[in-house]
Amino acid sequence: MAENENVVLPPKYYLDYFNYLLDFVKDKYKHILNEGEWRFLRKYYALSEDAQCLFIRFTNRRGAFFKTEGLYYEELAAIPELLDELLEREFAEPLSEIHTERVPELLHLCTKADLLKIAPESVKKSWAKQEIAELLREQLDPEEIIEGIDQLFPLIKVNFEYETAFLRFLFFGNRYMDMTEFVVRDLGFVQYFQHDDDKLVARFDTRKDAEDKWMLTDQADLFESLKKTAEPEEIYDWFDTFHDSLRELSEVAKPSLERLKLKVGRHLEREQRLELAVEVYKTCELPQAKERRVRCLTKLKNFEEALELCEDMIVNNTNADEHFFAKDFADRMLRNKNRRKKLTTEKLHEAEKITIPKVYRGQVELGTIEHYLAEGKFAMFSENHLWRGIFGLIFWDIIFDPALVAFHHPFQRRPSDLHLPDFYEKRKEIIHGHLDGFEDTDDLLLLMRNNFVKHEGIANPFVIWMEGIWEGILLATKFIGLEKLKPILIHISKDIAENSRGFPDLFVWDQDGYEFIEVKSPTDNLSNRQLFWLGYFEENEINARVLRVFFEE
């Protein structure tokens, strides 16, 4: 980005960021910080500025162990003295036998040449680094490995790992964001919607909220490790024990638990341990878990239970995927002679067919656009981003309203409850009132245009600031009109994650009218979500259809 080329961060920019984070956490979370975290803060503020900088430099890097030889940062003088200060104030400690549990991390820090220097003579130079490390762990005691590494080069371990990680976690509300968010913002690569700090609220109301969310992240990381080494039975035993141990889990942590359950079930299913997968899916409240249960039960030839579950899904479904899947699957199990094909297949076979040049294999939508242009029409990619753009521009002020207690730090692209049922329930009256407040489509477009100009470039979960997006949004809104848009927007708001996908691929128009086109090549299938929107559009008199596209021989 040309406008960012001259941006230069101050030499100690990371100190400003870290201190801002600490001040923010002290302000928002003073009621839940424990004595260990307050102790860390007191000791940190007692360090000299340059020692603070060196400590932050370490904590912003991966790992806890660092080689001290040749350590250099342009803005820091006398680094040996700063290391002494960190060691004296307990912010670091030299490598020693107390670090035996960290041997895998220490071996990873070493190069292959380093490992060869401490390895037994039986090790061959042609071996890979990982092979040498495994042999060292098999043939040497941890204390011997640490002694050997200590003779190669001086190492220190940085302390307060948990405290710094937990304070960052409180600031961001998760463990995947880090301090690079500050850099990306200040270099101008991402613009965030700006809330005043006093309008931002704590993500966690209680210590238990934070610790439960932290615990679920730990368990998700543990599962990813177990997948690589443990047998399916071991993984199920771990999950069963862990799940039974949960008592009164905080609401803020429950979505993470449900996602973890689904991942565990899918892993067991892929490993062909279907009975175990079913047991895990039974505990999961996500709609996808019911579908997976039905599939597993069918493979296990437990047709009666699978059919009962399908019937329950038809009556109590929460989304289109669940409804159409259950209906089709139940019909197939009952061998319904009146419906031999899936609903999606029937819709596909009814579609109009066209032929385009074979050069568009792999780019079927682009070839279809060229087909319509040759007919004298206009066409553009629409799919989900056009509809999400309409939604985002109409509801921008509601989405980013800090009064709804869903923004917790300056780097949020979306409210924290966006993908929860709470999003609609908490905003129901505001959403309906907002839509009812427009006099006509022109009134709606005026608001959308103002929001587009005012907020262009700001990171958000809906509007992609791409060339031509406003023109597409403008035309689609004009053609469809305010009254027909209202039910679509309300339906999307009830389940953002599910209901903002599955829209047709193309928007096609000319002076006589418009239509949305779902493009399907000879090998493509129609999804349940796509079938839902095609039916919904038909019911609401919005022009949309499926087009089957074949290639010239």
Tab-separated table of N, CA and C in Angstrom, residues 465-550:
chain	number	residue	atom	x	y	z
A	465	TRP	N	-14.127	-4.657	0.816
A	465	TRP	CA	-13.916	-3.391	0.098
A	465	TRP	C	-13.196	-3.651	-1.219
A	466	MET	N	-13.885	-4.329	-2.123
A	466	MET	CA	-13.278	-4.672	-3.408
A	466	MET	C	-13.860	-3.775	-4.503
A	467	GLU	N	-13.110	-3.675	-5.591
A	467	GLU	CA	-13.548	-2.840	-6.705
A	467	GLU	C	-14.893	-3.338	-7.245
A	468	GLY	N	-15.830	-2.441	-7.422
A	468	GLY	CA	-17.116	-2.784	-8.001
A	468	GLY	C	-18.152	-3.291	-7.025
A	469	ILE	N	-17.779	-3.471	-5.759
A	469	ILE	CA	-18.742	-4.046	-4.807
A	469	ILE	C	-19.916	-3.105	-4.571
A	470	TRP	N	-19.652	-1.793	-4.469
A	470	TRP	CA	-20.763	-0.876	-4.221
A	470	TRP	C	-21.744	-0.866	-5.391
A	471	GLU	N	-21.236	-0.895	-6.617
A	471	GLU	CA	-22.117	-0.879	-7.766
A	471	GLU	C	-23.036	-2.093	-7.768
A	472	GLY	N	-22.472	-3.264	-7.417
A	472	GLY	CA	-23.288	-4.469	-7.346
A	472	GLY	C	-24.336	-4.389	-6.261
A	473	ILE	N	-23.940	-3.899	-5.081
A	473	ILE	CA	-24.877	-3.748	-3.962
A	473	ILE	C	-25.986	-2.773	-4.332
A	474	LEU	N	-25.612	-1.659	-4.963
A	474	LEU	CA	-26.582	-0.640	-5.356
A	474	LEU	C	-27.630	-1.218	-6.311
A	475	LEU	N	-27.160	-1.896	-7.363
A	475	LEU	CA	-28.079	-2.425	-8.365
A	475	LEU	C	-28.973	-3.518	-7.780
A	476	ALA	N	-28.394	-4.435	-7.022
A	476	ALA	CA	-29.180	-5.524	-6.441
A	476	ALA	C	-30.253	-4.966	-5.516
A	477	THR	N	-29.893	-3.988	-4.707
A	477	THR	CA	-30.855	-3.389	-3.781
A	477	THR	C	-31.979	-2.694	-4.535
A	478	LYS	N	-31.636	-1.986	-5.596
A	478	LYS	CA	-32.663	-1.308	-6.400
A	478	LYS	C	-33.624	-2.307	-7.035
A	479	PHE	N	-33.068	-3.366	-7.606
A	479	PHE	CA	-33.908	-4.354	-8.280
A	479	PHE	C	-34.824	-5.081	-7.290
A	480	ILE	N	-34.284	-5.472	-6.139
A	480	ILE	CA	-35.054	-6.278	-5.198
A	480	ILE	C	-36.066	-5.424	-4.437
A	481	GLY	N	-35.607	-4.273	-3.949
A	481	GLY	CA	-36.502	-3.374	-3.230
A	481	GLY	C	-36.541	-3.630	-1.735
A	482	LEU	N	-36.893	-2.612	-0.997
A	482	LEU	CA	-36.878	-2.635	0.465
A	482	LEU	C	-37.734	-3.755	1.046
A	483	GLU	N	-38.967	-3.887	0.612
A	483	GLU	CA	-39.897	-4.821	1.242
A	483	GLU	C	-39.462	-6.273	1.071
A	484	LYS	N	-38.915	-6.612	-0.097
A	484	LYS	CA	-38.460	-7.985	-0.318
A	484	LYS	C	-37.133	-8.280	0.389
A	485	LEU	N	-36.354	-7.215	0.624
A	485	LEU	CA	-35.089	-7.403	1.335
A	485	LEU	C	-35.297	-7.677	2.819
A	486	LYS	N	-36.327	-7.080	3.393
A	486	LYS	CA	-36.524	-7.163	4.847
A	486	LYS	C	-36.508	-8.592	5.389
A	487	PRO	N	-37.332	-9.507	4.860
A	487	PRO	CA	-37.323	-10.860	5.432
A	487	PRO	C	-35.988	-11.578	5.261
A	488	ILE	N	-35.277	-11.292	4.163
A	488	ILE	CA	-33.962	-11.912	3.963
A	488	ILE	C	-32.987	-11.437	5.026
A	489	LEU	N	-32.958	-10.141	5.269
A	489	LEU	CA	-32.047	-9.570	6.257
A	489	LEU	C	-32.357	-10.092	7.653
A	490	ILE	N	-33.627	-10.206	7.977
A	490	ILE	CA	-34.007	-10.718	9.297
A	490	ILE	C	-33.593	-12.179	9.430
A	491	HIS	N	-33.779	-12.958	8.371
A	491	HIS	CA	-33.390	-14.368	8.422
A	491	HIS	C	-31.880	-14.508	8.609
A	492	ILE	N	-31.101	-13.705	7.904
A	492	ILE	CA	-29.643	-13.749	8.074
A	492	ILE	C	-29.274	-13.440	9.517
A	493	SER	N	-29.903	-12.434	10.093
A	493	SER	CA	-29.537	-11.987	11.451
A	493	SER	C	-29.824	-13.029	12.511
A	494	LYS	N	-30.712	-13.979	12.233
A	494	LYS	CA	-31.068	-14.981	13.237
A	494	LYS	C	-29.976	-16.026	13.423
A	495	ASP	N	-29.123	-16.211	12.438
A	495	ASP	CA	-28.002	-17.156	12.545
A	495	ASP	C	-26.966	-16.748	11.508
A	496	ILE	N	-26.108	-15.821	11.890
A	496	ILE	CA	-25.166	-15.232	10.925
A	496	ILE	C	-24.300	-16.297	10.259
A	497	ALA	N	-23.744	-17.209	11.035
A	497	ALA	CA	-22.812	-18.195	10.483
A	497	ALA	C	-23.475	-19.072	9.432
A	498	GLU	N	-24.684	-19.533	9.708
A	498	GLU	CA	-25.362	-20.443	8.785
A	498	GLU	C	-26.080	-19.706	7.656
A	499	ASN	N	-26.766	-18.624	8.005
A	499	ASN	CA	-27.680	-17.998	7.046
A	499	ASN	C	-27.033	-16.974	6.128
A	500	SER	N	-25.749	-16.716	6.300
A	500	SER	CA	-25.080	-15.767	5.403
A	500	SER	C	-24.229	-16.485	4.361
A	501	ARG	N	-24.529	-17.751	4.113
A	501	ARG	CA	-23.820	-18.517	3.081
A	501	ARG	C	-24.828	-19.254	2.207
A	502	GLY	N	-24.351	-19.746	1.069
A	502	GLY	CA	-25.202	-20.525	0.178
A	502	GLY	C	-25.943	-19.713	-0.864
A	503	PHE	N	-25.614	-18.428	-0.985
A	503	PHE	CA	-26.293	-17.584	-1.979
A	503	PHE	C	-25.778	-17.893	-3.388
A	504	PRO	N	-26.581	-17.603	-4.429
A	504	PRO	CA	-26.172	-17.907	-5.804
A	504	PRO	C	-24.868	-17.218	-6.213
A	505	ASP	N	-24.197	-17.830	-7.190
A	505	ASP	CA	-22.855	-17.396	-7.593
A	505	ASP	C	-22.828	-16.045	-8.301
A	506	LEU	N	-23.813	-15.810	-9.177
A	506	LEU	CA	-23.743	-14.642	-10.057
A	506	LEU	C	-24.978	-13.757	-9.923
A	507	PHE	N	-24.755	-12.465	-10.157
A	507	PHE	CA	-25.826	-11.488	-10.280
A	507	PHE	C	-25.814	-11.012	-11.731
A	508	VAL	N	-26.926	-11.222	-12.429
A	508	VAL	CA	-27.017	-10.911	-13.865
A	508	VAL	C	-28.155	-9.912	-14.065
A	509	TRP	N	-27.947	-8.889	-14.922
A	509	TRP	CA	-28.994	-7.896	-15.121
A	509	TRP	C	-28.868	-7.216	-16.488
A	510	ASP	N	-29.956	-6.613	-16.892
A	510	ASP	CA	-29.975	-5.718	-18.045
A	510	ASP	C	-31.100	-4.722	-17.811
A	511	GLN	N	-31.467	-3.960	-18.833
A	511	GLN	CA	-32.480	-2.925	-18.641
A	511	GLN	C	-33.867	-3.510	-18.348
A	512	ASP	N	-34.051	-4.772	-18.662
A	512	ASP	CA	-35.365	-5.388	-18.465
A	512	ASP	C	-35.520	-6.072	-17.108
A	513	GLY	N	-34.430	-6.325	-16.400
A	513	GLY	CA	-34.565	-6.998	-15.111
A	513	GLY	C	-33.279	-7.642	-14.638
A	514	TYR	N	-33.403	-8.564	-13.714
A	514	TYR	CA	-32.244	-9.169	-13.053
A	514	TYR	C	-32.558	-10.617	-12.717
A	515	GLU	N	-31.526	-11.362	-12.349
A	515	GLU	CA	-31.687	-12.682	-11.730
A	515	GLU	C	-30.369	-13.091	-11.084
A	516	PHE	N	-30.501	-13.932	-10.070
A	516	PHE	CA	-29.340	-14.522	-9.415
A	516	PHE	C	-29.189	-15.944	-9.933
A	517	ILE	N	-27.968	-16.305	-10.296
A	517	ILE	CA	-27.709	-17.586	-10.953
A	517	ILE	C	-26.782	-18.445	-10.094
A	518	GLU	N	-27.222	-19.650	-9.773
A	518	GLU	CA	-26.357	-20.647	-9.137
A	518	GLU	C	-25.768	-21.505	-10.240
A	519	VAL	N	-24.460	-21.397	-10.452
A	519	VAL	CA	-23.785	-22.061	-11.564
A	519	VAL	C	-23.279	-23.430	-11.107
A	520	LYS	N	-23.607	-24.457	-11.897
A	520	LYS	CA	-23.152	-25.808	-11.578
A	520	LYS	C	-22.537	-26.460	-12.807
A	521	SER	N	-21.279	-26.864	-12.673
A	521	SER	CA	-20.605	-27.596	-13.739
A	521	SER	C	-21.109	-29.046	-13.723
A	522	PRO	N	-20.723	-29.868	-14.698
A	522	PRO	CA	-21.221	-31.253	-14.745
A	522	PRO	C	-20.905	-32.070	-13.496
A	523	THR	N	-19.853	-31.724	-12.776
A	523	THR	CA	-19.461	-32.518	-11.597
A	523	THR	C	-19.874	-31.875	-10.279
A	524	ASP	N	-20.516	-30.717	-10.324
A	524	ASP	CA	-20.910	-30.012	-9.098
A	524	ASP	C	-22.248	-30.510	-8.581
A	525	ASN	N	-22.383	-30.486	-7.277
A	525	ASN	CA	-23.654	-30.805	-6.640
A	525	ASN	C	-24.233	-29.544	-6.002
A	526	LEU	N	-25.526	-29.556	-5.805
A	526	LEU	CA	-26.212	-28.451	-5.134
A	526	LEU	C	-26.260	-28.755	-3.647
A	527	SER	N	-25.855	-27.805	-2.815
A	527	SER	CA	-25.871	-28.026	-1.369
A	527	SER	C	-27.253	-27.739	-0.797
A	528	ASN	N	-27.494	-28.244	0.389
A	528	ASN	CA	-28.770	-27.988	1.055
A	528	ASN	C	-28.978	-26.498	1.305
A	529	ARG	N	-27.907	-25.820	1.663
A	529	ARG	CA	-28.022	-24.381	1.936
A	529	ARG	C	-28.373	-23.621	0.649
A	530	GLN	N	-27.763	-24.005	-0.468
A	530	GLN	CA	-28.092	-23.369	-1.752
A	530	GLN	C	-29.537	-23.653	-2.147
A	531	LEU	N	-29.980	-24.898	-1.905
A	531	LEU	CA	-31.368	-25.250	-2.195
A	531	LEU	C	-32.324	-24.413	-1.362
A	532	PHE	N	-31.968	-24.186	-0.101
A	532	PHE	CA	-32.826	-23.377	0.768
A	532	PHE	C	-33.011	-21.977	0.193
A	533	TRP	N	-31.903	-21.316	-0.161
A	533	TRP	CA	-32.015	-19.937	-0.638
A	533	TRP	C	-32.751	-19.856	-1.973
A	534	LEU	N	-32.556	-20.826	-2.835
A	534	LEU	CA	-33.297	-20.827	-4.100
A	534	LEU	C	-34.801	-20.926	-3.840
A	535	GLY	N	-35.180	-21.789	-2.899
A	535	GLY	CA	-36.584	-21.905	-2.538
A	535	GLY	C	-37.107	-20.664	-1.850
A	536	TYR	N	-36.292	-20.092	-0.987
A	536	TYR	CA	-36.692	-18.883	-0.258
A	536	TYR	C	-36.904	-17.728	-1.233
A	537	PHE	N	-35.989	-17.580	-2.191
A	537	PHE	CA	-36.127	-16.520	-3.193
A	537	PHE	C	-37.393	-16.716	-4.025
A	538	GLU	N	-37.655	-17.973	-4.403
A	538	GLU	CA	-38.851	-18.250	-5.199
A	538	GLU	C	-40.116	-17.868	-4.427
A	539	GLU	N	-40.171	-18.219	-3.139
A	539	GLU	CA	-41.327	-17.898	-2.309
A	539	GLU	C	-41.519	-16.390	-2.168
A	540	ASN	N	-40.411	-15.644	-2.179
A	540	ASN	CA	-40.473	-14.201	-1.975
A	540	ASN	C	-40.347	-13.411	-3.274
A	541	GLU	N	-40.520	-14.110	-4.398
A	541	GLU	CA	-40.563	-13.476	-5.715
A	541	GLU	C	-39.278	-12.711	-6.040
A	542	ILE	N	-38.166	-13.323	-5.685
A	542	ILE	CA	-36.848	-12.801	-6.067
A	542	ILE	C	-36.307	-13.726	-7.154
A	543	ASN	N	-35.903	-13.165	-8.267
A	543	ASN	CA	-35.523	-13.963	-9.431
A	543	ASN	C	-34.204	-14.701	-9.189
A	544	ALA	N	-34.266	-16.022	-9.148
A	544	ALA	CA	-33.072	-16.836	-8.929
A	544	ALA	C	-33.309	-18.218	-9.502
A	545	ARG	N	-32.253	-18.827	-10.020
A	545	ARG	CA	-32.384	-20.169	-10.590
A	545	ARG	C	-31.026	-20.846	-10.666
A	546	VAL	N	-31.078	-22.147	-10.958
A	546	VAL	CA	-29.865	-22.934	-11.165
A	546	VAL	C	-29.580	-23.001	-12.664
A	547	LEU	N	-28.313	-22.958	-13.006
A	547	LEU	CA	-27.896	-23.091	-14.405
A	547	LEU	C	-26.823	-24.168	-14.485
A	548	ARG	N	-27.061	-25.201	-15.281
A	548	ARG	CA	-26.053	-26.246	-15.467
A	548	ARG	C	-25.187	-25.878	-16.663
A	549	VAL	N	-23.897	-25.899	-16.463
A	549	VAL	CA	-22.956	-25.442	-17.488
A	549	VAL	C	-22.083	-26.609	-17.936
A	550	PHE	N	-22.102	-26.858	-19.241
A	550	PHE	CA	-21.280	-27.911	-19.831
A	550	PHE	C	-20.223	-27.271	-20.726
